[in-house]
Amino acid sequence: MDERRLKRLTKLVQVQRQIQALHETRHANHLASSVAAENEAHDLIERFDGGALSSALFPDLYHKRISNAFARRDEERDLAAGEVRHVVSATLRADKTDKERQQAAKMLEEKSEERLRLERAAHVGRPPK
């Protein structure tokens, strides 16, 4: 029973660490997308301010694309903040489960040592054959 519990807890810790890594990756992707959207907005602003022919012909289109880029940046930042909360909760769950796994391993080791001591004590009390 104890060995099965230890194996289950070990697998659970592995899965929870994978979930934690997934959320960390998603957080990083959202941050990268946020930076990319902000860079796009600044590039569009530079082109618009640079007096390009297309900016003179289609100022509304430039303004709309700039606004959309800033909106994407803000949305990605919000998503990144949400992923941070997921990372924290996944980390806490994994750490708690890992502590339980360590306690189960310690109990299993103590039982094994106790069994070994009892076997040795039983052998000492028997006459040699």
Short mmCIF file of C-alpha atoms in Angstrom, two decimals, residues 18 64 73 88:
data_model
loop_
_atom_site.label_atom_id
_atom_site.label_comp_id
_atom_site.label_asym_id
_atom_site.label_seq_id
_atom_site.Cartn_x
_atom_site.Cartn_y
_atom_site.Cartn_z
CA GLN A 18 4.55 19.63 -16.19
CA LYS A 64 -6.96 51.88 -36.48
CA ARG A 73 -0.61 44.48 -26.17
CA VAL A 88 1.74 30.32 -8.52
#
